């Protein structure tokens, strides 16, 4: 009897030790993982119209084409989605790094970001980044090297692709500010020679602020893809959930739902802010 009891205690201790080891490695049983992900908390760059911006009726909420895409993913996988404002883009990326958000609705692919997020393929949108300058300036731009010796500005923690980011770090002088509004204002006041930012969000924000003295220059600096991502530390980042999201992203991209979402968002933005 004593031997039998000791054997049961030994087996139980082995089970508990194994469970603790799995937990320590982050390999939770499927039922625990499912219970931990009853809702997807989604965020992104809040100064990114027509892709994302703060809802004037509820500034804790983000709206726009990317928010619609995230909601469509939620419907496909059967999980509620809340698209929340969680601060400027720099803070959003830190929140993702810490696992305080479950999904970013729109991020460029960079090696540093791959260290704390998983990317879903294919990309759901391609965007174009351009140089913004004052209309009365004699600024000429045809290639990256034309920016050498000039004073640039962009929004903090922005990326424009691995190749350009590397070139900018090595050869260019580009300051950063917390918001796109500040960056546009700096160029308008000649405190910077140029702004690097994406074409559609730049035009939308300039229209909202009634800034008419700036213009984009071409060719584009880069053409980059936007991806849905899930932070490594999110409780929703499980093999099963990644599979569901990947399948949803693939389906939605194939039927090109973003074309409709972009049209809806541009119309909404024009009605609200067009002068």
PDB file of C-alpha atoms in Angstrom, residues 18-267:
ATOM      1  CA  UNK A  18       6.230  18.699 -16.789  1.00  0.00           C
ATOM      2  CA  UNK A  19       3.363  21.165 -16.746  1.00  0.00           C
ATOM      3  CA  UNK A  20       5.551  23.831 -15.148  1.00  0.00           C
ATOM      4  CA  UNK A  21       8.226  23.217 -17.745  1.00  0.00           C
ATOM      5  CA  UNK A  22       5.740  23.650 -20.582  1.00  0.00           C
ATOM      6  CA  UNK A  23       4.434  26.834 -18.997  1.00  0.00           C
ATOM      7  CA  UNK A  24       7.951  28.178 -18.566  1.00  0.00           C
ATOM      8  CA  UNK A  25       8.660  27.549 -22.236  1.00  0.00           C
ATOM      9  CA  UNK A  26       5.488  29.340 -23.232  1.00  0.00           C
ATOM     10  CA  UNK A  27       3.856  26.115 -24.508  1.00  0.00           C
ATOM     11  CA  UNK A  28       0.468  26.327 -22.893  1.00  0.00           C
ATOM     12  CA  UNK A  29      -2.209  23.659 -23.343  1.00  0.00           C
ATOM     13  CA  UNK A  30      -4.593  24.496 -26.192  1.00  0.00           C
ATOM     14  CA  UNK A  31      -7.562  25.084 -23.876  1.00  0.00           C
ATOM     15  CA  UNK A  32      -5.613  27.717 -21.907  1.00  0.00           C
ATOM     16  CA  UNK A  33      -4.472  29.412 -25.118  1.00  0.00           C
ATOM     17  CA  UNK A  34      -8.038  29.523 -26.444  1.00  0.00           C
ATOM     18  CA  UNK A  35      -9.331  31.000 -23.187  1.00  0.00           C
ATOM     19  CA  UNK A  36      -6.632  33.680 -23.285  1.00  0.00           C
ATOM     20  CA  UNK A  37      -7.791  34.974 -26.674  1.00  0.00           C
ATOM     21  CA  UNK A  38     -11.465  35.837 -26.518  1.00  0.00           C
ATOM     22  CA  UNK A  39     -10.911  39.156 -28.327  1.00  0.00           C
ATOM     23  CA  UNK A  40      -8.295  40.697 -30.604  1.00  0.00           C
ATOM     24  CA  UNK A  41      -7.093  44.119 -29.484  1.00  0.00           C
ATOM     25  CA  UNK A  42      -5.867  45.827 -32.642  1.00  0.00           C
ATOM     26  CA  UNK A  43      -4.070  49.126 -33.140  1.00  0.00           C
ATOM     27  CA  UNK A  44      -1.772  50.899 -35.566  1.00  0.00           C
ATOM     28  CA  UNK A  45      -0.484  54.269 -36.691  1.00  0.00           C
ATOM     29  CA  UNK A  46      -3.211  56.769 -35.682  1.00  0.00           C
ATOM     30  CA  UNK A  47      -1.949  59.427 -38.133  1.00  0.00           C
ATOM     31  CA  UNK A  48      -2.441  57.336 -41.216  1.00  0.00           C
ATOM     32  CA  UNK A  49      -5.544  58.415 -43.163  1.00  0.00           C
ATOM     33  CA  UNK A  50      -7.177  56.976 -45.190  1.00  0.00           C
ATOM     34  CA  UNK A  51      -5.751  53.786 -43.650  1.00  0.00           C
ATOM     35  CA  UNK A  52      -6.196  54.650 -39.955  1.00  0.00           C
ATOM     36  CA  UNK A  53      -7.137  57.665 -37.871  1.00  0.00           C
ATOM     37  CA  UNK A  54      -8.861  58.500 -34.596  1.00  0.00           C
ATOM     38  CA  UNK A  55     -12.640  58.494 -34.648  1.00  0.00           C
ATOM     39  CA  UNK A  56     -13.814  62.090 -33.950  1.00  0.00           C
ATOM     40  CA  UNK A  57     -16.845  60.655 -32.144  1.00  0.00           C
ATOM     41  CA  UNK A  58     -14.698  58.400 -29.918  1.00  0.00           C
ATOM     42  CA  UNK A  59     -10.997  59.216 -29.793  1.00  0.00           C
ATOM     43  CA  UNK A  60     -10.207  55.902 -28.098  1.00  0.00           C
ATOM     44  CA  UNK A  61     -11.195  54.175 -31.338  1.00  0.00           C
ATOM     45  CA  UNK A  62      -9.419  53.975 -34.702  1.00  0.00           C
ATOM     46  CA  UNK A  63     -11.281  53.952 -38.002  1.00  0.00           C
ATOM     47  CA  UNK A  64     -10.242  53.710 -41.648  1.00  0.00           C
ATOM     48  CA  UNK A  65      -9.516  51.102 -44.315  1.00  0.00           C
ATOM     49  CA  UNK A  66      -7.069  49.118 -42.164  1.00  0.00           C
ATOM     50  CA  UNK A  67      -9.554  49.047 -39.293  1.00  0.00           C
ATOM     51  CA  UNK A  68     -12.161  47.622 -41.671  1.00  0.00           C
ATOM     52  CA  UNK A  69      -9.668  44.999 -42.827  1.00  0.00           C
ATOM     53  CA  UNK A  70      -8.973  43.986 -39.210  1.00  0.00           C
ATOM     54  CA  UNK A  71     -12.717  43.719 -38.532  1.00  0.00           C
ATOM     55  CA  UNK A  72     -13.063  41.515 -41.627  1.00  0.00           C
ATOM     56  CA  UNK A  73     -10.355  39.213 -40.241  1.00  0.00           C
ATOM     57  CA  UNK A  74     -12.284  38.983 -36.979  1.00  0.00           C
ATOM     58  CA  UNK A  75     -15.445  37.941 -38.815  1.00  0.00           C
ATOM     59  CA  UNK A  76     -13.543  35.282 -40.755  1.00  0.00           C
ATOM     60  CA  UNK A  77     -12.058  33.695 -37.633  1.00  0.00           C
ATOM     61  CA  UNK A  78     -15.073  34.277 -35.376  1.00  0.00           C
ATOM     62  CA  UNK A  79     -13.413  36.493 -32.769  1.00  0.00           C
ATOM     63  CA  UNK A  80     -14.481  40.047 -31.789  1.00  0.00           C
ATOM     64  CA  UNK A  81     -12.054  42.786 -32.804  1.00  0.00           C
ATOM     65  CA  UNK A  82     -11.511  46.101 -31.031  1.00  0.00           C
ATOM     66  CA  UNK A  83      -9.462  48.650 -32.993  1.00  0.00           C
ATOM     67  CA  UNK A  84      -8.120  50.998 -30.316  1.00  0.00           C
ATOM     68  CA  UNK A  85      -6.051  54.169 -30.171  1.00  0.00           C
ATOM     69  CA  UNK A  86      -2.985  53.391 -28.068  1.00  0.00           C
ATOM     70  CA  UNK A  87      -0.869  56.478 -28.630  1.00  0.00           C
ATOM     71  CA  UNK A  88       1.413  57.726 -31.427  1.00  0.00           C
ATOM     72  CA  UNK A  89       3.159  55.287 -33.752  1.00  0.00           C
ATOM     73  CA  UNK A  90       6.334  55.092 -31.673  1.00  0.00           C
ATOM     74  CA  UNK A  91       4.401  54.109 -28.556  1.00  0.00           C
ATOM     75  CA  UNK A  92       2.257  51.650 -30.541  1.00  0.00           C
ATOM     76  CA  UNK A  93       5.363  49.740 -31.582  1.00  0.00           C
ATOM     77  CA  UNK A  94       6.557  49.603 -27.974  1.00  0.00           C
ATOM     78  CA  UNK A  95       3.150  48.305 -26.874  1.00  0.00           C
ATOM     79  CA  UNK A  96       3.480  45.576 -29.507  1.00  0.00           C
ATOM     80  CA  UNK A  97       6.988  44.739 -28.302  1.00  0.00           C
ATOM     81  CA  UNK A  98       5.632  44.296 -24.765  1.00  0.00           C
ATOM     82  CA  UNK A  99       2.681  42.172 -25.901  1.00  0.00           C
ATOM     83  CA  UNK A 100       0.038  44.655 -24.781  1.00  0.00           C
ATOM     84  CA  UNK A 101      -1.730  44.494 -28.142  1.00  0.00           C
ATOM     85  CA  UNK A 102      -2.745  41.489 -30.230  1.00  0.00           C
ATOM     86  CA  UNK A 103      -2.405  42.833 -33.766  1.00  0.00           C
ATOM     87  CA  UNK A 104      -1.011  45.754 -35.753  1.00  0.00           C
ATOM     88  CA  UNK A 105      -3.236  46.735 -38.655  1.00  0.00           C
ATOM     89  CA  UNK A 106      -0.507  47.821 -41.051  1.00  0.00           C
ATOM     90  CA  UNK A 107       3.273  47.637 -40.671  1.00  0.00           C
ATOM     91  CA  UNK A 108       6.185  47.604 -43.107  1.00  0.00           C
ATOM     92  CA  UNK A 109       8.494  44.607 -43.011  1.00  0.00           C
ATOM     93  CA  UNK A 110      11.791  45.345 -41.243  1.00  0.00           C
ATOM     94  CA  UNK A 111      14.316  43.051 -39.572  1.00  0.00           C
ATOM     95  CA  UNK A 112      14.085  44.810 -36.146  1.00  0.00           C
ATOM     96  CA  UNK A 113      10.298  44.412 -36.120  1.00  0.00           C
ATOM     97  CA  UNK A 114      10.589  40.726 -36.999  1.00  0.00           C
ATOM     98  CA  UNK A 115      12.349  40.301 -33.652  1.00  0.00           C
ATOM     99  CA  UNK A 116       9.082  40.948 -31.784  1.00  0.00           C
ATOM    100  CA  UNK A 117       6.284  40.347 -34.314  1.00  0.00           C
ATOM    101  CA  UNK A 118       5.116  37.668 -36.748  1.00  0.00           C
ATOM    102  CA  UNK A 119       4.010  38.820 -40.212  1.00  0.00           C
ATOM    103  CA  UNK A 120       1.093  37.438 -42.219  1.00  0.00           C
ATOM    104  CA  UNK A 121       1.391  36.946 -45.963  1.00  0.00           C
ATOM    105  CA  UNK A 122       0.521  38.163 -48.467  1.00  0.00           C
ATOM    106  CA  UNK A 123       0.701  41.916 -47.868  1.00  0.00           C
ATOM    107  CA  UNK A 124      -2.768  43.450 -47.934  1.00  0.00           C
ATOM    108  CA  UNK A 125      -1.750  46.799 -49.468  1.00  0.00           C
ATOM    109  CA  UNK A 126       1.127  48.535 -51.240  1.00  0.00           C
ATOM    110  CA  UNK A 127       1.929  52.143 -50.372  1.00  0.00           C
ATOM    111  CA  UNK A 128       4.140  54.805 -51.931  1.00  0.00           C
ATOM    112  CA  UNK A 129       6.510  57.004 -49.910  1.00  0.00           C
ATOM    113  CA  UNK A 130       7.470  60.393 -51.329  1.00  0.00           C
ATOM    114  CA  UNK A 131       9.432  63.544 -50.551  1.00  0.00           C
ATOM    115  CA  UNK A 132       7.379  66.557 -49.412  1.00  0.00           C
ATOM    116  CA  UNK A 133       8.778  70.082 -49.941  1.00  0.00           C
ATOM    117  CA  UNK A 134       7.616  73.694 -49.987  1.00  0.00           C
ATOM    118  CA  UNK A 135       6.137  74.723 -53.326  1.00  0.00           C
ATOM    119  CA  UNK A 136       8.309  77.835 -53.521  1.00  0.00           C
ATOM    120  CA  UNK A 137      11.532  75.935 -52.836  1.00  0.00           C
ATOM    121  CA  UNK A 138      14.054  75.115 -55.544  1.00  0.00           C
ATOM    122  CA  UNK A 139      14.381  71.579 -54.250  1.00  0.00           C
ATOM    123  CA  UNK A 140      15.153  69.047 -56.986  1.00  0.00           C
ATOM    124  CA  UNK A 141      14.783  65.355 -56.406  1.00  0.00           C
ATOM    125  CA  UNK A 142      15.411  62.469 -58.798  1.00  0.00           C
ATOM    126  CA  UNK A 143      17.347  59.931 -56.703  1.00  0.00           C
ATOM    127  CA  UNK A 144      18.244  59.235 -53.074  1.00  0.00           C
ATOM    128  CA  UNK A 145      21.623  60.945 -53.318  1.00  0.00           C
ATOM    129  CA  UNK A 146      19.851  64.247 -54.076  1.00  0.00           C
ATOM    130  CA  UNK A 147      18.905  64.323 -50.376  1.00  0.00           C
ATOM    131  CA  UNK A 148      22.506  64.375 -49.188  1.00  0.00           C
ATOM    132  CA  UNK A 149      23.347  67.640 -47.437  1.00  0.00           C
ATOM    133  CA  UNK A 150      19.685  68.565 -46.942  1.00  0.00           C
ATOM    134  CA  UNK A 151      17.792  68.604 -43.639  1.00  0.00           C
ATOM    135  CA  UNK A 152      14.968  66.066 -43.536  1.00  0.00           C
ATOM    136  CA  UNK A 153      12.254  65.147 -41.048  1.00  0.00           C
ATOM    137  CA  UNK A 154       9.860  62.271 -40.528  1.00  0.00           C
ATOM    138  CA  UNK A 155       7.733  60.738 -37.762  1.00  0.00           C
ATOM    139  CA  UNK A 156       9.585  58.884 -35.025  1.00  0.00           C
ATOM    140  CA  UNK A 157      10.054  55.117 -35.509  1.00  0.00           C
ATOM    141  CA  UNK A 158       8.901  55.269 -39.121  1.00  0.00           C
ATOM    142  CA  UNK A 159      10.442  52.853 -41.594  1.00  0.00           C
ATOM    143  CA  UNK A 160      10.566  53.091 -45.372  1.00  0.00           C
ATOM    144  CA  UNK A 161      12.043  49.728 -46.212  1.00  0.00           C
ATOM    145  CA  UNK A 162      15.316  48.066 -45.260  1.00  0.00           C
ATOM    146  CA  UNK A 163      17.329  49.477 -48.187  1.00  0.00           C
ATOM    147  CA  UNK A 164      16.323  53.108 -47.732  1.00  0.00           C
ATOM    148  CA  UNK A 165      16.512  52.929 -43.927  1.00  0.00           C
ATOM    149  CA  UNK A 166      20.098  51.709 -44.231  1.00  0.00           C
ATOM    150  CA  UNK A 167      20.999  54.397 -46.757  1.00  0.00           C
ATOM    151  CA  UNK A 168      19.388  57.124 -44.643  1.00  0.00           C
ATOM    152  CA  UNK A 169      21.287  56.030 -41.540  1.00  0.00           C
ATOM    153  CA  UNK A 170      24.604  56.096 -43.389  1.00  0.00           C
ATOM    154  CA  UNK A 171      24.226  59.159 -45.634  1.00  0.00           C
ATOM    155  CA  UNK A 172      21.314  61.411 -44.693  1.00  0.00           C
ATOM    156  CA  UNK A 173      20.383  63.851 -41.956  1.00  0.00           C
ATOM    157  CA  UNK A 174      16.794  63.109 -40.956  1.00  0.00           C
ATOM    158  CA  UNK A 175      15.296  64.277 -37.676  1.00  0.00           C
ATOM    159  CA  UNK A 176      12.174  62.801 -36.114  1.00  0.00           C
ATOM    160  CA  UNK A 177       9.120  64.254 -34.395  1.00  0.00           C
ATOM    161  CA  UNK A 178       6.180  62.548 -32.629  1.00  0.00           C
ATOM    162  CA  UNK A 179       3.428  63.474 -35.125  1.00  0.00           C
ATOM    163  CA  UNK A 180       2.879  64.018 -38.833  1.00  0.00           C
ATOM    164  CA  UNK A 181       1.279  67.400 -38.098  1.00  0.00           C
ATOM    165  CA  UNK A 182       4.522  68.580 -36.486  1.00  0.00           C
ATOM    166  CA  UNK A 183       6.568  67.295 -39.420  1.00  0.00           C
ATOM    167  CA  UNK A 184       4.378  69.041 -42.012  1.00  0.00           C
ATOM    168  CA  UNK A 185       4.525  72.264 -39.987  1.00  0.00           C
ATOM    169  CA  UNK A 186       8.329  72.127 -39.752  1.00  0.00           C
ATOM    170  CA  UNK A 187       8.694  71.912 -43.519  1.00  0.00           C
ATOM    171  CA  UNK A 188       6.089  74.635 -44.027  1.00  0.00           C
ATOM    172  CA  UNK A 189       8.060  76.937 -41.700  1.00  0.00           C
ATOM    173  CA  UNK A 190      11.370  76.042 -43.426  1.00  0.00           C
ATOM    174  CA  UNK A 191      12.709  74.377 -40.280  1.00  0.00           C
ATOM    175  CA  UNK A 192      13.414  71.335 -42.443  1.00  0.00           C
ATOM    176  CA  UNK A 193      14.064  71.078 -46.176  1.00  0.00           C
ATOM    177  CA  UNK A 194      11.891  68.037 -46.758  1.00  0.00           C
ATOM    178  CA  UNK A 195       9.584  65.496 -45.181  1.00  0.00           C
ATOM    179  CA  UNK A 196       9.644  61.782 -45.963  1.00  0.00           C
ATOM    180  CA  UNK A 197       6.195  60.254 -45.631  1.00  0.00           C
ATOM    181  CA  UNK A 198       3.666  58.187 -47.507  1.00  0.00           C
ATOM    182  CA  UNK A 199       1.692  59.841 -50.263  1.00  0.00           C
ATOM    183  CA  UNK A 200      -1.941  59.156 -49.308  1.00  0.00           C
ATOM    184  CA  UNK A 201      -1.637  59.854 -45.555  1.00  0.00           C
ATOM    185  CA  UNK A 202       0.409  62.979 -46.274  1.00  0.00           C
ATOM    186  CA  UNK A 203      -2.176  64.383 -48.667  1.00  0.00           C
ATOM    187  CA  UNK A 204      -5.065  63.538 -46.342  1.00  0.00           C
ATOM    188  CA  UNK A 205      -3.446  65.136 -43.287  1.00  0.00           C
ATOM    189  CA  UNK A 206      -2.358  68.242 -45.221  1.00  0.00           C
ATOM    190  CA  UNK A 207      -5.946  68.676 -46.430  1.00  0.00           C
ATOM    191  CA  UNK A 208      -7.287  68.358 -42.880  1.00  0.00           C
ATOM    192  CA  UNK A 209      -4.819  70.976 -41.619  1.00  0.00           C
ATOM    193  CA  UNK A 210      -5.493  73.216 -44.618  1.00  0.00           C
ATOM    194  CA  UNK A 211      -1.801  73.116 -45.560  1.00  0.00           C
ATOM    195  CA  UNK A 212      -1.512  74.093 -49.202  1.00  0.00           C
ATOM    196  CA  UNK A 213       2.102  75.281 -49.420  1.00  0.00           C
ATOM    197  CA  UNK A 214       3.597  71.776 -49.622  1.00  0.00           C
ATOM    198  CA  UNK A 215       3.846  69.377 -52.541  1.00  0.00           C
ATOM    199  CA  UNK A 216       5.096  65.816 -53.098  1.00  0.00           C
ATOM    200  CA  UNK A 217       8.027  65.145 -55.427  1.00  0.00           C
ATOM    201  CA  UNK A 218       8.480  62.114 -57.641  1.00  0.00           C
ATOM    202  CA  UNK A 219       9.715  59.465 -58.293  1.00  0.00           C
ATOM    203  CA  UNK A 220       8.718  57.766 -55.060  1.00  0.00           C
ATOM    204  CA  UNK A 221      11.374  57.100 -52.432  1.00  0.00           C
ATOM    205  CA  UNK A 222      10.049  53.568 -52.007  1.00  0.00           C
ATOM    206  CA  UNK A 223       7.038  51.393 -52.742  1.00  0.00           C
ATOM    207  CA  UNK A 224       6.445  49.260 -49.670  1.00  0.00           C
ATOM    208  CA  UNK A 225       3.963  46.599 -48.621  1.00  0.00           C
ATOM    209  CA  UNK A 226       1.700  46.821 -45.593  1.00  0.00           C
ATOM    210  CA  UNK A 227       1.271  43.681 -43.497  1.00  0.00           C
ATOM    211  CA  UNK A 228      -0.906  42.454 -40.663  1.00  0.00           C
ATOM    212  CA  UNK A 229       1.286  41.444 -37.704  1.00  0.00           C
ATOM    213  CA  UNK A 230       0.865  39.721 -34.340  1.00  0.00           C
ATOM    214  CA  UNK A 231       3.338  40.380 -31.497  1.00  0.00           C
ATOM    215  CA  UNK A 232       5.280  37.404 -30.159  1.00  0.00           C
ATOM    216  CA  UNK A 233       4.168  38.188 -26.592  1.00  0.00           C
ATOM    217  CA  UNK A 234       0.454  38.464 -27.378  1.00  0.00           C
ATOM    218  CA  UNK A 235      -1.588  35.745 -25.636  1.00  0.00           C
ATOM    219  CA  UNK A 236      -3.346  35.284 -28.989  1.00  0.00           C
ATOM    220  CA  UNK A 237      -0.095  34.272 -30.711  1.00  0.00           C
ATOM    221  CA  UNK A 238      -0.625  30.517 -30.819  1.00  0.00           C
ATOM    222  CA  UNK A 239      -0.087  28.125 -33.744  1.00  0.00           C
ATOM    223  CA  UNK A 240      -3.822  27.612 -34.108  1.00  0.00           C
ATOM    224  CA  UNK A 241      -4.597  31.343 -34.084  1.00  0.00           C
ATOM    225  CA  UNK A 242      -1.786  32.171 -36.504  1.00  0.00           C
ATOM    226  CA  UNK A 243      -3.178  29.561 -38.874  1.00  0.00           C
ATOM    227  CA  UNK A 244      -6.681  31.040 -38.716  1.00  0.00           C
ATOM    228  CA  UNK A 245      -5.451  34.597 -39.261  1.00  0.00           C
ATOM    229  CA  UNK A 246      -3.142  33.560 -42.105  1.00  0.00           C
ATOM    230  CA  UNK A 247      -6.023  31.826 -43.872  1.00  0.00           C
ATOM    231  CA  UNK A 248      -8.271  34.875 -43.400  1.00  0.00           C
ATOM    232  CA  UNK A 249      -5.645  37.332 -44.681  1.00  0.00           C
ATOM    233  CA  UNK A 250      -5.005  35.159 -47.736  1.00  0.00           C
ATOM    234  CA  UNK A 251      -8.726  34.933 -48.549  1.00  0.00           C
ATOM    235  CA  UNK A 252      -9.423  38.641 -48.040  1.00  0.00           C
ATOM    236  CA  UNK A 253      -6.442  39.710 -50.137  1.00  0.00           C
ATOM    237  CA  UNK A 254      -7.457  37.378 -52.979  1.00  0.00           C
ATOM    238  CA  UNK A 255     -10.920  38.923 -53.207  1.00  0.00           C
ATOM    239  CA  UNK A 256      -9.396  42.425 -52.936  1.00  0.00           C
ATOM    240  CA  UNK A 257     -11.621  43.728 -50.148  1.00  0.00           C
ATOM    241  CA  UNK A 258      -9.135  46.548 -49.451  1.00  0.00           C
ATOM    242  CA  UNK A 259     -10.192  48.282 -52.674  1.00  0.00           C
ATOM    243  CA  UNK A 260     -13.688  48.670 -51.256  1.00  0.00           C
ATOM    244  CA  UNK A 261     -12.401  49.636 -47.797  1.00  0.00           C
ATOM    245  CA  UNK A 262     -10.099  52.292 -49.292  1.00  0.00           C
ATOM    246  CA  UNK A 263     -12.958  53.759 -51.303  1.00  0.00           C
ATOM    247  CA  UNK A 264     -15.165  53.882 -48.184  1.00  0.00           C
ATOM    248  CA  UNK A 265     -12.447  55.511 -46.092  1.00  0.00           C
ATOM    249  CA  UNK A 266     -11.475  58.138 -48.662  1.00  0.00           C
ATOM    250  CA  UNK A 267     -15.118  59.150 -49.019  1.00  0.00           C
TER     251      UNK A 267
END
